[in-house]
Short mmCIF file of C-alpha atoms and ligand atoms in Angstrom, two decimals:
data_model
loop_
_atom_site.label_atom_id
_atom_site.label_comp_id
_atom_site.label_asym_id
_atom_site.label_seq_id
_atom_site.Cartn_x
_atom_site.Cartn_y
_atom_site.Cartn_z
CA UNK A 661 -31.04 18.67 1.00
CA UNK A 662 -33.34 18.08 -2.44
CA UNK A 663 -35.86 15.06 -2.24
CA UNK A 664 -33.84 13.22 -4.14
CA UNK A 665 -30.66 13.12 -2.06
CA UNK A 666 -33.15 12.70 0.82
CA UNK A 667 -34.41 9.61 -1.12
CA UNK A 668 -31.53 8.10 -2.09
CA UNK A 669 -29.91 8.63 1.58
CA UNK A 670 -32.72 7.07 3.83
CA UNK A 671 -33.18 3.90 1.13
CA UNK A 672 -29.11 3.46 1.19
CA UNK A 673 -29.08 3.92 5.62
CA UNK A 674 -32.40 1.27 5.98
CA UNK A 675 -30.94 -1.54 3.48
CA UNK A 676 -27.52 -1.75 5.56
CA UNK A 677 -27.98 -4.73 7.08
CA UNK A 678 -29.26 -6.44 4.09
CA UNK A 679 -26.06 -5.30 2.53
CA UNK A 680 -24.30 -6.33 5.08
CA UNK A 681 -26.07 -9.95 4.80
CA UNK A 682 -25.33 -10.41 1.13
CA UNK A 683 -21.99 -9.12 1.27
CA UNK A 684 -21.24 -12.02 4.45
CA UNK A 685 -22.91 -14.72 2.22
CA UNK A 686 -20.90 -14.18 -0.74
CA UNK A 687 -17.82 -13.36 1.07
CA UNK A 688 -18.57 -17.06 2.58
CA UNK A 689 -18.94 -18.54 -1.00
CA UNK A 690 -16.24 -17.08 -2.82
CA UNK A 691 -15.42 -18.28 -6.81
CA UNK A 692 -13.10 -17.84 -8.86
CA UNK A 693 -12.63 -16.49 -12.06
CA UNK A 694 -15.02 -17.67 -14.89
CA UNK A 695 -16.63 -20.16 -12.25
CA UNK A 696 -18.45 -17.55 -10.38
CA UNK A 697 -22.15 -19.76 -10.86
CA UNK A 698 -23.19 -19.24 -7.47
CA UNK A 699 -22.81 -15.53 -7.51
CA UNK A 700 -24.60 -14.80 -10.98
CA UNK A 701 -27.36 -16.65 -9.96
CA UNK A 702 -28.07 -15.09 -6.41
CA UNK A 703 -27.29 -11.76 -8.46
CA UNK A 704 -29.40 -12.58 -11.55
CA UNK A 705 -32.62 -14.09 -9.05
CA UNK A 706 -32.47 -10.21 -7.54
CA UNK A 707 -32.10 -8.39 -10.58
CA UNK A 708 -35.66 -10.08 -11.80
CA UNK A 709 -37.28 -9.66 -8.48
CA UNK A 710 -36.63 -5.99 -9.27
CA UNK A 711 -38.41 -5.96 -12.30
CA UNK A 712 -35.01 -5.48 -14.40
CA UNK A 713 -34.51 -7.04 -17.67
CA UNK A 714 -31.89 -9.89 -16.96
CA UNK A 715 -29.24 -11.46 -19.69
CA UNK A 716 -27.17 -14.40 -18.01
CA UNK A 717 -24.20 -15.74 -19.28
CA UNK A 718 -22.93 -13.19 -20.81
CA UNK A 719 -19.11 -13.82 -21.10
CA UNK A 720 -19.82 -17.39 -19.60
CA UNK A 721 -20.72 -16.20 -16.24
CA UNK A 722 -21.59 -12.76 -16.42
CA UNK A 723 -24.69 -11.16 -15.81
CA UNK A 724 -26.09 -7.94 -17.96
CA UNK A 725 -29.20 -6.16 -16.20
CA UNK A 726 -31.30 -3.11 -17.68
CA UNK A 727 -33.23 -1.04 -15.58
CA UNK A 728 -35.60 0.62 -18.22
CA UNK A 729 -37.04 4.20 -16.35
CA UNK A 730 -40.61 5.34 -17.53
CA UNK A 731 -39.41 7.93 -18.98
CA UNK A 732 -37.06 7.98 -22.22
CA UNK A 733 -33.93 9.48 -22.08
CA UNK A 734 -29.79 8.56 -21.98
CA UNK A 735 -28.01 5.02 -20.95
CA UNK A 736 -25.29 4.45 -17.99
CA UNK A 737 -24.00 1.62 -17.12
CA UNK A 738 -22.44 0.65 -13.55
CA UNK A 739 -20.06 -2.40 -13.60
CA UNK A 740 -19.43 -4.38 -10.53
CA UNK A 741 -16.56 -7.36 -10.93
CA UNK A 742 -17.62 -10.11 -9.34
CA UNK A 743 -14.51 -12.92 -9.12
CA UNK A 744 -12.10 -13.82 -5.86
CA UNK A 745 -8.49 -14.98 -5.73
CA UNK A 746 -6.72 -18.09 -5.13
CA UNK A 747 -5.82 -17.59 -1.61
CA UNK A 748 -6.28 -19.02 2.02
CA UNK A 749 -8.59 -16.79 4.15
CA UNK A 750 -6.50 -16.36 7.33
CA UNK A 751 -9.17 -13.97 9.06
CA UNK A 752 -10.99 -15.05 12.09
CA UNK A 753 -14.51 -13.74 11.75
CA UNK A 754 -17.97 -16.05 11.73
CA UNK A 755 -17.89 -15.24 8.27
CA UNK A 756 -14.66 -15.94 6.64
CA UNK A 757 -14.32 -18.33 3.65
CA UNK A 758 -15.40 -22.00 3.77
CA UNK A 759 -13.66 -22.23 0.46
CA UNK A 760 -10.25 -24.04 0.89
CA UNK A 761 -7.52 -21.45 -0.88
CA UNK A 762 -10.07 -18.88 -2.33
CA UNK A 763 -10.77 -15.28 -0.81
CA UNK A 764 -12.56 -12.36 -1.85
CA UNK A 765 -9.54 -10.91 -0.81
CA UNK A 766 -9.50 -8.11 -3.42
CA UNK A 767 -13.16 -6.77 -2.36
CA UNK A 768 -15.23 -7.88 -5.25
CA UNK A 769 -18.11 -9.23 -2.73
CA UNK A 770 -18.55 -5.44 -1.70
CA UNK A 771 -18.92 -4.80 -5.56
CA UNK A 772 -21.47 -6.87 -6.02
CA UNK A 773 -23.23 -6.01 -3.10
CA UNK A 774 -22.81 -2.20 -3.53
CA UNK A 775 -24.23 -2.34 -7.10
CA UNK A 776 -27.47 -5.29 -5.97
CA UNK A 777 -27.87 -1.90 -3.32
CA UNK A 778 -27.81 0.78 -6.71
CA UNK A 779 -30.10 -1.55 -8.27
CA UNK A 780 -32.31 -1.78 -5.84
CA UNK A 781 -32.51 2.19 -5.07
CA UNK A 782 -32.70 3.17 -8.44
CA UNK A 783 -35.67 0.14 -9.09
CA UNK A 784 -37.63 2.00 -6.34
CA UNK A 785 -37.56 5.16 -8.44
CA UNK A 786 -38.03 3.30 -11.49
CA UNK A 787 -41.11 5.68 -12.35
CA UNK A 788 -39.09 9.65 -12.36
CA UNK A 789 -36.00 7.77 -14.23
CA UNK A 790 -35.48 9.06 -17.62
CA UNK A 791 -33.57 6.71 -19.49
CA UNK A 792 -32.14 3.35 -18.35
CA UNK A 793 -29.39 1.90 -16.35
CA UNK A 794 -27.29 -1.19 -17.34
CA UNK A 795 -25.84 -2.72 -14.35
CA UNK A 796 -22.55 -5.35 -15.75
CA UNK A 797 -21.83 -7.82 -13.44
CA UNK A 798 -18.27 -8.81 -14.69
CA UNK A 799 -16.69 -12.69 -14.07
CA UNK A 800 -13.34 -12.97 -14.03
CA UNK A 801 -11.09 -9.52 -13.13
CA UNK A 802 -8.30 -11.60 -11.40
CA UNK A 803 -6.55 -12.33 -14.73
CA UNK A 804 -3.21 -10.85 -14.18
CA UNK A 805 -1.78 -10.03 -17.99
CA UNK A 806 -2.38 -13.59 -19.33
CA UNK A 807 -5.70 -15.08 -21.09
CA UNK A 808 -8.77 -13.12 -21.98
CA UNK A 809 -10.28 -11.04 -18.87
CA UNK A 810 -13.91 -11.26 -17.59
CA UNK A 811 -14.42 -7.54 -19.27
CA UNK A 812 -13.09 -8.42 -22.52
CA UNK A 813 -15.33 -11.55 -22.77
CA UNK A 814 -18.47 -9.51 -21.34
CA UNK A 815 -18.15 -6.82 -24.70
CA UNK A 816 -17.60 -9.92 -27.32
CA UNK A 817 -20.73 -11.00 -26.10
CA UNK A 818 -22.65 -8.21 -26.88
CA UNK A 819 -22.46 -6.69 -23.16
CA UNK A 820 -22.76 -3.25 -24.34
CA UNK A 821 -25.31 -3.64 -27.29
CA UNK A 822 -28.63 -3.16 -26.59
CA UNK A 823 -28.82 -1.20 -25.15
CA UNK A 824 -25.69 0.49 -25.76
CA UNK A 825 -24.55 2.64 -22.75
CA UNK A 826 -23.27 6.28 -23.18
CA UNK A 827 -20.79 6.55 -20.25
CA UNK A 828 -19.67 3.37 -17.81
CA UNK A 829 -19.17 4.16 -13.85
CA UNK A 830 -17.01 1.37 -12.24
CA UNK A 831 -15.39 1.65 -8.26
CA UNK A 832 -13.05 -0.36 -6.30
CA UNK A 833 -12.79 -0.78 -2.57
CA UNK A 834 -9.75 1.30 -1.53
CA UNK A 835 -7.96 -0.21 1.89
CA UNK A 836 -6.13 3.61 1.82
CA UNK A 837 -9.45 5.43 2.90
CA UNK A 838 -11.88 5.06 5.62
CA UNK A 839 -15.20 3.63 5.14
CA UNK A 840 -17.94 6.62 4.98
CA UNK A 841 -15.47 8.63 2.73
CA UNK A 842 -14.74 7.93 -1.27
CA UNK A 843 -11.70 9.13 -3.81
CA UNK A 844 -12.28 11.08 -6.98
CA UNK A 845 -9.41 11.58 -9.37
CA UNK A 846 -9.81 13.18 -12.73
CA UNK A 847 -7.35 11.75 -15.82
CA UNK A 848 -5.52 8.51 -14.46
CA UNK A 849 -7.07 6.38 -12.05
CA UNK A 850 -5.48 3.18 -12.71
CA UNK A 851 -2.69 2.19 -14.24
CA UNK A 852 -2.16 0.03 -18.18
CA UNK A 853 -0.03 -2.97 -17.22
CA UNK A 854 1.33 -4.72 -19.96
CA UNK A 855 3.56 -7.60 -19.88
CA UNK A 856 6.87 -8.39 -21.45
CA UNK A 857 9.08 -11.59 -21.61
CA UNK A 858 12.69 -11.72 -22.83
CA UNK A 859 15.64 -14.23 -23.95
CA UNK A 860 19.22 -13.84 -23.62
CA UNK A 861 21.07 -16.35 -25.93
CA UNK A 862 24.17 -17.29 -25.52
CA UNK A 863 27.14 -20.02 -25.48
CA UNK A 864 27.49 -23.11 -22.97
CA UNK A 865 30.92 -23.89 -21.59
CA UNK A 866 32.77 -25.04 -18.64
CA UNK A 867 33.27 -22.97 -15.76
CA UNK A 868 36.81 -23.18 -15.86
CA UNK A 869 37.03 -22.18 -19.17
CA UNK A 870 34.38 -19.28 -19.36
CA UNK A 871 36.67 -17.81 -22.66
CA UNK A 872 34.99 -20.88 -24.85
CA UNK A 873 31.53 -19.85 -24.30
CA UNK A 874 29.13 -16.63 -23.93
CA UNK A 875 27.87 -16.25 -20.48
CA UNK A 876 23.87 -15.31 -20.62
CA UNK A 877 23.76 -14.87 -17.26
CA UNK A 878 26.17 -12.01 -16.93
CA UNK A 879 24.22 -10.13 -19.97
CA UNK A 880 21.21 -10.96 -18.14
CA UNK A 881 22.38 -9.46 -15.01
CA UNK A 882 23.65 -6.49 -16.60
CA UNK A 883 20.17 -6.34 -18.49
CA UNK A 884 18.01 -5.85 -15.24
CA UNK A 885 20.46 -3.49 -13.62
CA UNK A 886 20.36 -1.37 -16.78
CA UNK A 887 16.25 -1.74 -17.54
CA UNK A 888 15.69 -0.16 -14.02
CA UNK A 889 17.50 2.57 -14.73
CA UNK A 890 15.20 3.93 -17.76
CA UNK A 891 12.85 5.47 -15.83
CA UNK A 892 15.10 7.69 -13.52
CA UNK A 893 16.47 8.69 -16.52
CA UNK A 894 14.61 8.85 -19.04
CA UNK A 895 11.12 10.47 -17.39
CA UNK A 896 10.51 13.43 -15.44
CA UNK A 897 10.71 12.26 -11.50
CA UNK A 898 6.89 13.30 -11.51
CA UNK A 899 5.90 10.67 -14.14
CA UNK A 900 4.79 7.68 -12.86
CA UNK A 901 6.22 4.22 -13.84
CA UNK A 902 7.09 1.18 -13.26
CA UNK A 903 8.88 -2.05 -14.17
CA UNK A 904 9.28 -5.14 -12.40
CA UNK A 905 11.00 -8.25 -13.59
CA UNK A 906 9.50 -10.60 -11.31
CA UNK A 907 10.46 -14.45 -12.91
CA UNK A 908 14.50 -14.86 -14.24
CA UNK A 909 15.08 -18.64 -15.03
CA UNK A 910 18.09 -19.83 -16.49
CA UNK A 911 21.25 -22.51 -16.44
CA UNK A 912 21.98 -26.22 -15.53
CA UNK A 913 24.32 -26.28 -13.30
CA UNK A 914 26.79 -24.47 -11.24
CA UNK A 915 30.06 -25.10 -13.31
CA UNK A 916 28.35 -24.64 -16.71
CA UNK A 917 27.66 -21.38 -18.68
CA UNK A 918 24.04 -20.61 -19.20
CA UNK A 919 23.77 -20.81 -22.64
CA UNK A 920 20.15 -19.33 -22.31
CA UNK A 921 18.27 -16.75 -19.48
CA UNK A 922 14.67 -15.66 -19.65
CA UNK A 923 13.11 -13.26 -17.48
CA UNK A 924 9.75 -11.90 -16.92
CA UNK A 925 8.15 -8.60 -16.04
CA UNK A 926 5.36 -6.26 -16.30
CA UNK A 927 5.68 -2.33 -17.58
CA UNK A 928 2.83 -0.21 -15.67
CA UNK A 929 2.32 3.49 -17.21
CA UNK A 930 -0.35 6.10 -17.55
CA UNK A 931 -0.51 7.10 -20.76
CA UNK A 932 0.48 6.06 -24.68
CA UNK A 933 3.44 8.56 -24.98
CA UNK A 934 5.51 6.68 -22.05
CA UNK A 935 4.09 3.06 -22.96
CA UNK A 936 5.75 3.38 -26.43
CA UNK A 937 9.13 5.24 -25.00
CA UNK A 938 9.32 2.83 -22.42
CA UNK A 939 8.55 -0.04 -24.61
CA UNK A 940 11.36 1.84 -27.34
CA UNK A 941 14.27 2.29 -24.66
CA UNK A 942 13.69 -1.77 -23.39
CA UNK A 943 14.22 -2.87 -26.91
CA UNK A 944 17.40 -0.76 -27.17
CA UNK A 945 18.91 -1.44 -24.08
CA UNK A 946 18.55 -5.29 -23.88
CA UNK A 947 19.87 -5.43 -27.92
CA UNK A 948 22.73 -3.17 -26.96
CA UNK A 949 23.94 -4.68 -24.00
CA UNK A 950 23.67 -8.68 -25.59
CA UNK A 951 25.19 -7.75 -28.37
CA UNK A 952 27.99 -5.40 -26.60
CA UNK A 953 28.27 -8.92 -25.06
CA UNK A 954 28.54 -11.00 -28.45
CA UNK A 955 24.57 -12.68 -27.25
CA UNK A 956 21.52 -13.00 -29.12
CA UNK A 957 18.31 -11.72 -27.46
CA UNK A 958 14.65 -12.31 -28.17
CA UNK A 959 11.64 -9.95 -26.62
CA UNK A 960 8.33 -10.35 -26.74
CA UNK A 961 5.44 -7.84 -25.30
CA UNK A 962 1.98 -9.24 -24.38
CA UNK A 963 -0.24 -6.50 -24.43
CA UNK A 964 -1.84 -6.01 -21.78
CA UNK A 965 -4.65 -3.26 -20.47
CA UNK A 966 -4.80 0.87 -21.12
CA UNK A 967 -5.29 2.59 -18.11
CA UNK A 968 -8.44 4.10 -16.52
CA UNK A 969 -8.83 7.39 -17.45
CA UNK A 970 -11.09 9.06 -15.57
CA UNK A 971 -13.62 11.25 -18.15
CA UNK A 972 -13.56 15.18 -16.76
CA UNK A 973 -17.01 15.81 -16.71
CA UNK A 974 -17.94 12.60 -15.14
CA UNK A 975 -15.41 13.22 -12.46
CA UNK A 976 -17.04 16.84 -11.93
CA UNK A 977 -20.39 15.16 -11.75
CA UNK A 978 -19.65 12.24 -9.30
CA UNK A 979 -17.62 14.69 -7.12
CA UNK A 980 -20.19 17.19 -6.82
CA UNK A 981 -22.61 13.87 -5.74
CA UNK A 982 -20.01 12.57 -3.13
CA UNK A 983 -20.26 16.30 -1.64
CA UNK A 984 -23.95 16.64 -1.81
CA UNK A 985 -24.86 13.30 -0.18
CA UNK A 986 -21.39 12.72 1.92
CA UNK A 987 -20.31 16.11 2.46
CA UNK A 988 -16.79 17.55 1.29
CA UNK A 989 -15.05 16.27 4.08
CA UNK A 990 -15.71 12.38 2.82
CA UNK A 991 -14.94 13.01 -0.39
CA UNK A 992 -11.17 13.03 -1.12
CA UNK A 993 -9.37 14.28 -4.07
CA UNK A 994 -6.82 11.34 -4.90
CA UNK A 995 -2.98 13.17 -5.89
CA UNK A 996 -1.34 9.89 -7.06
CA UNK A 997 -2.62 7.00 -9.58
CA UNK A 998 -1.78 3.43 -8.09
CA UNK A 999 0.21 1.86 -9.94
CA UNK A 1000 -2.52 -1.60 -10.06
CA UNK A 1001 -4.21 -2.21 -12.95
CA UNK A 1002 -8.23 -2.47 -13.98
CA UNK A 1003 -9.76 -4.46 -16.73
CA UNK A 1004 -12.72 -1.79 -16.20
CA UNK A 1005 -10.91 0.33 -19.06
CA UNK A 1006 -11.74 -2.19 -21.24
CA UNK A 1007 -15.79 -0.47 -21.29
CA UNK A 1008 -14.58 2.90 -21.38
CA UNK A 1009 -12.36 2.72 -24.97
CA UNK A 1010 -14.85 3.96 -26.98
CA UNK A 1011 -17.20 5.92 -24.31
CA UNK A 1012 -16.13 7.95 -21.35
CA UNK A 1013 -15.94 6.65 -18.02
CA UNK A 1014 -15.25 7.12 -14.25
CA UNK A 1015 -13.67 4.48 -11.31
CA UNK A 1016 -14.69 5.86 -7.72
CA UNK A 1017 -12.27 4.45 -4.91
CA UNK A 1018 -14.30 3.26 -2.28
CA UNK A 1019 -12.63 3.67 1.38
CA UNK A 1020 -13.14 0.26 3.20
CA UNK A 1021 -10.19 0.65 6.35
CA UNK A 1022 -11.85 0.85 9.53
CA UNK A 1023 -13.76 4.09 9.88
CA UNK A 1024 -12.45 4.52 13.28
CA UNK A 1025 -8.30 3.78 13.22
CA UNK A 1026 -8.06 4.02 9.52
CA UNK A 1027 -6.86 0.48 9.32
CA UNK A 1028 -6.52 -1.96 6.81
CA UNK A 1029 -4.71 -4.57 5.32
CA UNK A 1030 -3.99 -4.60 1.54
CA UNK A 1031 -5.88 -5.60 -1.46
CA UNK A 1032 -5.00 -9.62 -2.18
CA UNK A 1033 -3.70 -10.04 1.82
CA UNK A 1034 -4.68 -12.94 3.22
CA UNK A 1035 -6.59 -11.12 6.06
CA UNK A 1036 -8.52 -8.24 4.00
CA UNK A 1037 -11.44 -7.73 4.68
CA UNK A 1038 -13.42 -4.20 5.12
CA UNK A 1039 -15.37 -1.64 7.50
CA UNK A 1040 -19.24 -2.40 6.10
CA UNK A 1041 -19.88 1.06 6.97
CA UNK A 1042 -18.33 1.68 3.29
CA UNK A 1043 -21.74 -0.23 1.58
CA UNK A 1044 -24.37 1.94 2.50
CA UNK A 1045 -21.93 4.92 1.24
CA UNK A 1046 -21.17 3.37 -2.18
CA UNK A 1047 -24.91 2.78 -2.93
CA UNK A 1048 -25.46 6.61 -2.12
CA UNK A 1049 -22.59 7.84 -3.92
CA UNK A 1050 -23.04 6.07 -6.93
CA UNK A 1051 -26.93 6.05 -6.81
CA UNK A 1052 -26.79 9.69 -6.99
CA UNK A 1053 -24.14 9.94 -9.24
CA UNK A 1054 -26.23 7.09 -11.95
CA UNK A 1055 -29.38 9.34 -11.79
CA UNK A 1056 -27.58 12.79 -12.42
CA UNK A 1057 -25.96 11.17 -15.37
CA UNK A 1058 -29.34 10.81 -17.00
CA UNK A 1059 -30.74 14.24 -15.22
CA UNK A 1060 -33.24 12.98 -12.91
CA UNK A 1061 -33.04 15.52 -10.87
ZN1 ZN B 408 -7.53 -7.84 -7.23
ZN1 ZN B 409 -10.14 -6.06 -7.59
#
């Protein structure tokens, strides 16, 4: 093993209960998104004791620390999302929520502690560091597809001007993988999620005389059952999609017509050439069938996120860390893209990037419950490996080795 893996290793093993400590207290103290205050300040108080260079309220409540090496060279950046999500904590452990209805159900408490553990390495070998490290410490993930997300607010407020980093590492607790192991996947690693919202117009009558009016409910109907069959036939069965109408609302009463139907959805895909079929054949087919129907219809597309795409040479680089300071066995090549979406791609559209999956399930039984279950929670045998992993993979980036 080189010094520097031994380095890394032995810093990452003796600050595990520390980690562990920090992760309990802000799994405790969960906030939600934009109102994270609490966190940014216990993670802006350590960023200073480390001698980094600390920017608060960047994006209202995120915080933008630059390790500066002594010696000059490129910049990374390592982003850690620090928001939780409007649910009840149902776990029984000493340190479950004492917020009523909010959880860091989705892991974000392990980000922040993971990257407070990178920071804390890296500070320790501030002297042999060539270049510097910008560590983003992101408010508000937990968006869904409405209103402006944490990541979006961080780079309108200058998150990723001076310094400007060269190439963005973000990770994301994975409930699939054991803690001690992590997932590399080059090209897709999440998906883009965008979200679309569509009318049927039609005619009100009475039931018992349906021939007086247009039904919007049947063309509605007919709509969804037609819309879900685009993908089987219209992509390869190897290209991942999806679409999900999750909201219909529509009609007044049982004997009336519906004289108008909306429903509500989200299109996930991996890359521009299916976003814009997918987004052409919807059109079609929901203009088609109203009008084969004599209806009007009305669609409108938020846009949401691009996916993560995972850069090649970054994912060559981080893999080659996860074997050096985990061994090959830990580190597992991911075959299929979830179908969950990241605001992370937001700070890699103009510079490459890479999203490690962290394994959190129980490092014994491989168990785990869900991302955004009321009883998630993790293995903290997965903090000590993210700090190595990512430590390792920060400093290589900038060729301190
Ligand atoms: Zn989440
Ligand atoms: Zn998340």
């Amino acid at each position: 093993m080189s010094e520097l893996i031994d380095n890394i290793s032995s810093s990452a093993e003796a600050m595990t209960k520390k980690l562990v400590t920090l992760r309990r207290d802000l799994h405790m103290h969960p906030e939600l998104r934009f109102g994270e205050k609490r966190t940014a300040d216990i993670v802006a108080k350590r960023m200073e004791k480390l001698g980094l260079n600390v920017r608060t309220g960047v994006g209202e409540t995120g915080v933008v620390a630059v390790l500066r090496g002594a010696k000059r060279g490129k910049c990374v950046a390592l982003r850690a999302d620090m928001d939780a999500i409007g649910i009840q904590d149902h776990k029984e452990v000493n340190y479950k929520s004492t917020v009523p209805k909010v959880t860091h159900a989705c892991g974000h408490d392990a980000h922040v502690t993971v990257a407070c553990g990178v920071a804390e390495v890296l500070a320790k070998m501030q002297k042999s560091i060539p270049g510097m490290v910008v560590f983003l410490f992101q408010p508000g993930e937990e968006i869904g597809l409405e209103g402006r997300s944490g990541a979006a607010a961080m780079i309108e407020a200058g998150a990723l001007k001076r310094p400007s980093p060269e190439a963005v590492f973000g990770f994301h607790c994975w409930p699939g993988f054991k803690a001690g192991t992590v997932g590399v996947a080059e090209g897709p690693a999440m998906a883009g999620a965008d979200s679309i919202t569509f009318h049927v117009y039609g005619e009100g009558a009475h039931a018992g005389t349906p021939h007086l009016g247009r039904d919007a409910i049947l063309a509605m109907s007919q709509c969804i059952v037609s819309l879900y069959h685009i993908i089987p036939r219209n992509l390869p069965p190897s290209e991942n999609t999806t679409l999900h109408f999750g909201i219909v609302r529509g009609g007044i009463s049982r004997a009336i017509l519906a004289d108008r139907v909306t429903a509500i959805g989200t299109l996930r895909t991996l890359n521009r050439q299916t976003r814009s079929l997918m987004k052409q054949r919807i059109g079609e087919t929901i203009s088609n069938i109203c009008s084969a129907y004599d209806l009007g219809s009305e669609i409108k597309w938020t846009l949401g996120i691009p996916p993560v795409i995972n850069n090649k040479d970054l994912t060559r680089l981080v893999r080659q860390a996860s074997h050096d300071v985990l061994g090959k066995r830990r580190t597992i090549e991911v075959a299929h893209c979830p179908m969950t979406a990241e605001d992370f791609t937001l700070f890699i559209q103009d510079r490459p990037g890479f999203h490690l999956k962290l394994g959190v399930a129980d490092a014994k039984t491989g168990r785990c419950h869900p991302l955004h279950h009321n009883r998630f929670d993790i293995d903290e045998k997965a903090l000590p490996t993210g700090v190595k992993v990512l430590s390792l993979a920060l400093l290589r980036y900038l060729g301190a080795e």
